[in-house]
Amino acid sequence: MATENSPDYVAAQWIARIDRSSLTPQEEQALKEWINIDIRHKGAFLRAQAVWQVTQKARALQTPRPLPLSTSPSSVVVYQPARVLARRIFLRSAAAAASFGLFAIASKTSEASTQYTTLKNILHCRQSAGQQLILDCYSQVNEYSELTRMVYGRCLVAGAQRAVKTSQLRFVINGHLLLYKDANYESGIVMDGHASVQGQHRSQYKTLSVGEQITRNSAGQLHFSYLDAAALARLSAWTNGQISLDTQTISEASDIFNRYNQKQLVPSFRLADYRLSGLFDLSKPDIFALAVKSVLGGRIREDGQHIYLE
């Protein structure tokens, strides 16, 4: 049962407060701080909004505007609900739903979910006993009570008997699965444990073990491949905030660093095609620049937005 200190109860109070009138700057700051203290608070806030929308029968009474929840690059886009006259009904509904934790919206086709979206950052958005979800930069995942859905980008999902899907691939995992999805193809790689992937028909499935990868392109063609331990380590280095360079040129490595950092690496024409191997911290392009200077020579020049490798 939800208590006055439970995240769901507090979230319901915030939604009701927002409905009455715009938040003061002090209240907006208090809401941001409450949401950022615990990832469960962010989920509770989204669930409270879902209950509110169902209570109002999903009628959009005014144009929604984004309510910023975090000052970090990682954000969950949350919309301020329209002002209506059913606050008491909503609070009762929210309190009842909160007693079940992650609950289903009263709909035939949808379930309450939490959306995670990243920009220039890596997000560890859930870590609990036996379960884990890590998003790479520029990625989006929808998290349901029994399902993780990859919308775009790259993520690592861990769990036992956890359903995971992209647009066309569906897995049940027991271990760790690395997912990637863009406009051209989507893939899943078993990092440890195993995963069952569903075929074209529900009765068809294939079990993948460690190192096995399935890729589906935009034409619907499937391809199976195998990666060794070294390749798996390189592919998953980002989950620890690192980049493992082996065959990449300085230009390619710079592009990777630039995805995660405001300060951009700019290699010269002379250095662009050289290669440098090693393990580096993704958040420290300046250290990579020093390594390039030490190994390949040249000099480093900086301004407020760039690190020039010359």
Short mmCIF file of C-alpha atoms in Angstrom, two decimals:
data_model
loop_
_atom_site.label_atom_id
_atom_site.label_comp_id
_atom_site.label_asym_id
_atom_site.label_seq_id
_atom_site.Cartn_x
_atom_site.Cartn_y
_atom_site.Cartn_z
CA MET A 1 0.00 0.00 0.00
CA ALA A 2 1.32 3.48 -0.90
CA THR A 3 2.26 5.61 2.10
CA GLU A 4 2.72 9.37 2.26
CA ASN A 5 6.47 8.84 1.91
CA SER A 6 6.31 6.47 -1.07
CA PRO A 7 7.57 7.73 -4.46
CA ASP A 8 4.19 7.11 -6.11
CA TYR A 9 2.32 9.11 -3.48
CA VAL A 10 4.77 12.02 -3.68
CA ALA A 11 4.66 11.95 -7.49
CA ALA A 12 0.85 12.12 -7.41
CA GLN A 13 1.05 15.17 -5.16
CA TRP A 14 3.44 16.86 -7.58
CA ILE A 15 1.15 16.20 -10.57
CA ALA A 16 -1.80 17.61 -8.66
CA ARG A 17 0.26 20.67 -7.70
CA ILE A 18 1.32 21.25 -11.32
CA ASP A 19 -2.32 21.09 -12.39
CA ARG A 20 -3.34 23.87 -10.04
CA SER A 21 -0.92 26.43 -11.51
CA SER A 22 2.60 26.87 -12.80
CA LEU A 23 5.35 25.90 -10.39
CA THR A 24 7.40 28.63 -8.77
CA PRO A 25 11.16 28.56 -9.48
CA GLN A 26 11.71 27.17 -5.98
CA GLU A 27 9.16 24.41 -6.55
CA GLU A 28 10.65 23.54 -9.95
CA GLN A 29 14.05 23.19 -8.31
CA ALA A 30 12.60 21.05 -5.52
CA LEU A 31 10.93 18.77 -8.10
CA LYS A 32 14.16 18.40 -10.09
CA GLU A 33 16.09 17.54 -6.94
CA TRP A 34 13.49 14.97 -5.83
CA ILE A 35 13.48 13.28 -9.26
CA ASN A 36 17.28 13.18 -9.51
CA ILE A 37 17.81 11.72 -6.03
CA ASP A 38 16.57 8.27 -7.05
CA ILE A 39 15.78 6.69 -10.44
CA ARG A 40 12.61 5.27 -8.85
CA HIS A 41 11.35 8.81 -8.36
CA LYS A 42 11.62 9.48 -12.10
CA GLY A 43 9.66 6.29 -12.83
CA ALA A 44 7.02 7.19 -10.25
CA PHE A 45 6.59 10.63 -11.80
CA LEU A 46 6.06 9.12 -15.26
CA ARG A 47 3.60 6.56 -13.90
CA ALA A 48 1.67 9.32 -12.12
CA GLN A 49 1.40 11.20 -15.40
CA ALA A 50 0.15 8.03 -17.12
CA VAL A 51 -2.61 7.59 -14.53
CA TRP A 52 -3.51 11.26 -14.89
CA GLN A 53 -3.82 10.95 -18.66
CA VAL A 54 -5.98 7.83 -18.36
CA THR A 55 -8.22 9.59 -15.82
CA GLN A 56 -8.76 12.37 -18.35
CA LYS A 57 -9.37 9.84 -21.15
CA ALA A 58 -6.23 11.11 -22.89
CA ARG A 59 -7.85 14.39 -23.99
CA ALA A 60 -5.28 17.06 -24.81
CA LEU A 61 -6.88 20.26 -23.48
CA GLN A 62 -3.84 22.45 -24.19
CA THR A 63 -0.53 22.19 -25.97
CA PRO A 64 1.89 20.30 -23.68
CA ARG A 65 5.17 21.90 -22.84
CA PRO A 66 8.32 20.08 -21.67
CA LEU A 67 9.07 20.20 -17.97
CA PRO A 68 12.88 19.89 -17.51
CA LEU A 69 13.69 17.20 -14.98
CA SER A 70 17.47 17.16 -15.04
CA THR A 71 20.34 19.53 -15.67
CA SER A 72 22.45 16.61 -16.96
CA PRO A 73 22.64 15.72 -20.67
CA SER A 74 20.63 12.59 -19.89
CA SER A 75 16.97 13.35 -19.73
CA VAL A 76 13.55 11.81 -19.75
CA VAL A 77 11.18 14.03 -21.73
CA VAL A 78 8.15 14.63 -19.52
CA TYR A 79 5.18 16.77 -20.52
CA GLN A 80 3.23 18.97 -18.17
CA PRO A 81 -0.37 17.70 -17.98
CA ALA A 82 -3.36 19.79 -19.03
CA ARG A 83 -5.32 21.49 -16.25
CA VAL A 84 -8.60 19.68 -15.57
CA LEU A 85 -11.21 19.27 -12.85
CA ALA A 86 -10.70 15.65 -11.77
CA ARG A 87 -7.77 15.99 -9.34
CA ARG A 88 -9.48 14.01 -6.58
CA ILE A 89 -10.27 11.12 -8.93
CA PHE A 90 -6.67 11.11 -10.12
CA LEU A 91 -5.23 11.05 -6.60
CA ARG A 92 -7.40 8.10 -5.67
CA SER A 93 -6.41 6.27 -8.86
CA ALA A 94 -2.74 6.99 -8.34
CA ALA A 95 -2.82 5.83 -4.74
CA ALA A 96 -4.48 2.57 -5.72
CA ALA A 97 -2.09 1.92 -8.58
CA ALA A 98 0.95 2.72 -6.45
CA SER A 99 0.28 -0.28 -4.24
CA PHE A 100 1.19 -2.52 -7.20
CA GLY A 101 4.47 -0.78 -8.09
CA LEU A 102 4.82 -0.87 -11.89
CA PHE A 103 1.23 -1.07 -13.02
CA ALA A 104 -0.66 -1.31 -16.30
CA ILE A 105 -2.49 1.65 -17.76
CA ALA A 106 -6.19 0.97 -18.20
CA SER A 107 -5.85 0.29 -21.91
CA LYS A 108 -6.24 -2.73 -24.16
CA THR A 109 -3.06 -2.05 -26.12
CA SER A 110 -0.53 -0.28 -23.90
CA GLU A 111 1.28 -0.59 -20.59
CA ALA A 112 2.90 2.01 -18.38
CA SER A 113 6.52 2.49 -19.34
CA THR A 114 9.53 4.59 -18.47
CA GLN A 115 11.40 6.22 -21.34
CA TYR A 116 15.15 6.78 -21.08
CA THR A 117 16.90 9.07 -23.56
CA THR A 118 20.56 10.05 -23.68
CA LEU A 119 22.55 12.71 -25.52
CA LYS A 120 26.31 13.15 -24.98
CA ASN A 121 26.46 10.71 -22.09
CA ILE A 122 26.23 7.12 -20.89
CA LEU A 123 23.34 6.34 -18.55
CA HIS A 124 23.19 3.54 -15.96
CA CYS A 125 19.44 3.81 -15.51
CA ARG A 126 18.66 0.64 -13.58
CA GLN A 127 20.77 -1.59 -11.39
CA SER A 128 19.15 -4.15 -9.12
CA ALA A 129 19.62 -7.77 -8.18
CA GLY A 130 20.20 -9.62 -11.43
CA GLN A 131 18.98 -6.77 -13.65
CA GLN A 132 20.83 -3.98 -15.39
CA LEU A 133 20.23 -1.45 -18.16
CA ILE A 134 22.94 0.80 -19.61
CA LEU A 135 22.35 3.26 -22.46
CA ASP A 136 25.04 4.56 -24.77
CA CYS A 137 24.97 8.18 -25.97
CA TYR A 138 22.19 9.21 -28.37
CA SER A 139 20.00 6.25 -27.47
CA GLN A 140 16.41 5.68 -26.37
CA VAL A 141 14.87 2.74 -24.53
CA ASN A 142 11.32 2.17 -23.31
CA GLU A 143 11.23 0.10 -20.14
CA TYR A 144 8.10 -1.87 -19.25
CA SER A 145 7.49 -4.13 -16.27
CA GLU A 146 8.26 -7.28 -18.26
CA LEU A 147 9.90 -5.91 -21.41
CA THR A 148 12.81 -3.73 -22.54
CA ARG A 149 12.25 -2.14 -25.98
CA MET A 150 15.20 -0.64 -27.87
CA VAL A 151 13.99 2.37 -29.87
CA TYR A 152 17.32 3.52 -31.32
CA GLY A 153 21.01 3.64 -30.47
CA ARG A 154 22.85 1.10 -28.32
CA CYS A 155 22.22 -0.44 -24.91
CA LEU A 156 23.27 -3.32 -22.68
CA VAL A 157 20.47 -5.27 -20.98
CA ALA A 158 20.99 -7.88 -18.26
CA GLY A 159 18.41 -10.08 -16.61
CA ALA A 160 16.93 -13.52 -16.09
CA GLN A 161 14.02 -14.51 -18.36
CA ARG A 162 13.84 -10.87 -19.48
CA ALA A 163 12.00 -10.05 -22.73
CA VAL A 164 13.95 -7.65 -24.94
CA LYS A 165 13.04 -6.41 -28.42
CA THR A 166 13.89 -4.00 -31.21
CA SER A 167 11.50 -3.34 -34.10
CA GLN A 168 11.98 -6.76 -35.70
CA LEU A 169 14.02 -8.84 -33.24
CA ARG A 170 12.63 -10.30 -30.03
CA PHE A 171 14.71 -12.05 -27.35
CA VAL A 172 14.30 -13.73 -24.00
CA ILE A 173 17.62 -13.34 -22.23
CA ASN A 174 19.40 -15.04 -19.36
CA GLY A 175 22.56 -12.99 -19.04
CA HIS A 176 23.79 -9.87 -20.86
CA LEU A 177 22.67 -8.78 -24.33
CA LEU A 178 24.17 -5.88 -26.31
CA LEU A 179 21.64 -4.27 -28.67
CA TYR A 180 22.10 -1.84 -31.54
CA LYS A 181 19.44 -0.24 -33.75
CA ASP A 182 19.48 2.42 -36.45
CA ALA A 183 17.61 3.07 -39.68
CA ASN A 184 19.58 0.44 -41.62
CA TYR A 185 19.94 -2.51 -39.30
CA GLU A 186 19.42 -3.88 -35.80
CA SER A 187 21.44 -6.48 -33.97
CA GLY A 188 21.85 -8.37 -30.72
CA ILE A 189 25.06 -9.87 -29.31
CA VAL A 190 25.14 -12.22 -26.33
CA MET A 191 27.86 -10.96 -23.98
CA ASP A 192 27.38 -13.71 -21.39
CA GLY A 193 24.78 -16.36 -20.59
CA HIS A 194 22.41 -17.09 -23.46
CA ALA A 195 19.41 -15.68 -25.27
CA SER A 196 16.54 -17.15 -27.26
CA VAL A 197 15.62 -15.18 -30.37
CA GLN A 198 12.21 -15.58 -31.95
CA GLY A 199 11.90 -16.40 -35.65
CA GLN A 200 9.35 -15.18 -38.17
CA HIS A 201 6.69 -17.30 -36.46
CA ARG A 202 6.22 -17.50 -32.71
CA SER A 203 6.88 -21.24 -32.73
CA GLN A 204 10.34 -20.70 -34.23
CA TYR A 205 13.27 -19.75 -32.05
CA LYS A 206 17.04 -20.09 -31.90
CA THR A 207 19.26 -20.08 -28.82
CA LEU A 208 22.34 -17.88 -29.01
CA SER A 209 25.33 -18.40 -26.71
CA VAL A 210 28.21 -16.10 -25.72
CA GLY A 211 29.71 -14.27 -28.70
CA GLU A 212 26.90 -15.08 -31.11
CA GLN A 213 25.32 -12.17 -32.96
CA ILE A 214 22.16 -11.83 -35.01
CA THR A 215 21.75 -8.90 -37.41
CA ARG A 216 18.69 -7.92 -39.44
CA ASN A 217 18.96 -5.29 -42.17
CA SER A 218 16.27 -2.96 -43.49
CA ALA A 219 15.41 -5.48 -46.23
CA GLY A 220 14.57 -8.11 -43.60
CA GLN A 221 17.61 -10.29 -44.24
CA LEU A 222 19.10 -12.11 -41.24
CA HIS A 223 22.79 -12.74 -40.67
CA PHE A 224 24.41 -14.78 -37.87
CA SER A 225 28.05 -14.31 -36.85
CA TYR A 226 30.45 -15.00 -34.00
CA LEU A 227 32.75 -12.63 -32.09
CA ASP A 228 35.67 -13.68 -29.91
CA ALA A 229 36.36 -12.48 -26.36
CA ALA A 230 38.64 -9.65 -27.50
CA ALA A 231 35.98 -8.29 -29.86
CA LEU A 232 33.33 -8.49 -27.13
CA ALA A 233 35.59 -6.55 -24.76
CA ARG A 234 36.13 -3.80 -27.35
CA LEU A 235 32.41 -3.56 -28.13
CA SER A 236 31.39 -3.31 -24.47
CA ALA A 237 34.17 -0.95 -23.29
CA TRP A 238 31.76 2.01 -23.49
CA THR A 239 29.63 0.51 -20.69
CA ASN A 240 32.56 1.30 -18.37
CA GLY A 241 33.07 4.76 -19.87
CA GLN A 242 36.03 3.64 -21.97
CA ILE A 243 37.03 3.31 -25.60
CA SER A 244 39.16 0.42 -26.80
CA LEU A 245 41.07 1.43 -29.94
CA ASP A 246 42.59 -1.18 -32.21
CA THR A 247 42.14 -0.54 -35.92
CA GLN A 248 40.59 2.94 -35.86
CA THR A 249 42.37 5.91 -37.38
CA ILE A 250 42.95 9.10 -35.37
CA SER A 251 40.10 10.65 -37.35
CA GLU A 252 37.72 7.79 -36.50
CA ALA A 253 38.77 7.80 -32.84
CA SER A 254 38.19 11.56 -32.70
CA ASP A 255 34.65 11.09 -34.04
CA ILE A 256 33.95 8.64 -31.21
CA PHE A 257 35.30 10.98 -28.51
CA ASN A 258 33.32 13.87 -29.99
CA ARG A 259 30.04 12.01 -29.52
CA TYR A 260 30.53 12.10 -25.75
CA ASN A 261 32.20 15.46 -25.15
CA GLN A 262 31.44 19.13 -25.65
CA LYS A 263 35.08 19.88 -26.43
CA GLN A 264 35.77 18.48 -29.88
CA LEU A 265 38.96 16.82 -31.17
CA VAL A 266 40.12 18.12 -34.55
CA PRO A 267 43.00 16.09 -36.06
CA SER A 268 45.13 17.65 -38.78
CA PHE A 269 45.36 16.31 -42.33
CA ARG A 270 48.80 14.91 -41.45
CA LEU A 271 47.58 12.87 -38.44
CA ALA A 272 44.09 11.87 -39.56
CA ASP A 273 45.05 8.50 -41.09
CA TYR A 274 47.48 7.37 -38.39
CA ARG A 275 46.36 4.66 -35.99
CA LEU A 276 46.77 4.44 -32.22
CA SER A 277 45.84 1.41 -30.09
CA GLY A 278 44.94 1.44 -26.42
CA LEU A 279 42.24 1.83 -23.78
CA PHE A 280 41.16 5.40 -23.02
CA ASP A 281 38.64 7.22 -20.85
CA LEU A 282 35.80 8.48 -23.07
CA SER A 283 35.32 11.58 -20.91
CA LYS A 284 38.96 12.69 -21.22
CA PRO A 285 39.75 13.61 -24.83
CA ASP A 286 42.66 15.71 -23.55
CA ILE A 287 44.44 12.56 -22.33
CA PHE A 288 43.95 10.96 -25.74
CA ALA A 289 45.37 14.10 -27.33
CA LEU A 290 48.48 13.84 -25.14
CA ALA A 291 48.91 10.20 -26.17
CA VAL A 292 48.70 11.18 -29.84
CA LYS A 293 51.30 13.90 -29.28
CA SER A 294 53.62 11.54 -27.38
CA VAL A 295 53.43 8.66 -29.87
CA LEU A 296 53.02 10.45 -33.19
CA GLY A 297 54.65 13.80 -32.49
CA GLY A 298 53.22 17.17 -33.39
CA ARG A 299 51.58 19.63 -31.06
CA ILE A 300 48.29 20.37 -29.30
CA ARG A 301 46.45 23.65 -29.65
CA GLU A 302 43.21 24.44 -27.78
CA ASP A 303 40.44 27.00 -27.67
CA GLY A 304 37.21 26.99 -25.71
CA GLN A 305 35.47 24.40 -27.91
CA HIS A 306 38.24 22.42 -29.64
CA ILE A 307 41.44 20.45 -29.14
CA TYR A 308 43.49 20.66 -32.33
CA LEU A 309 45.93 17.81 -33.03
CA GLU A 310 48.57 19.16 -35.41
#
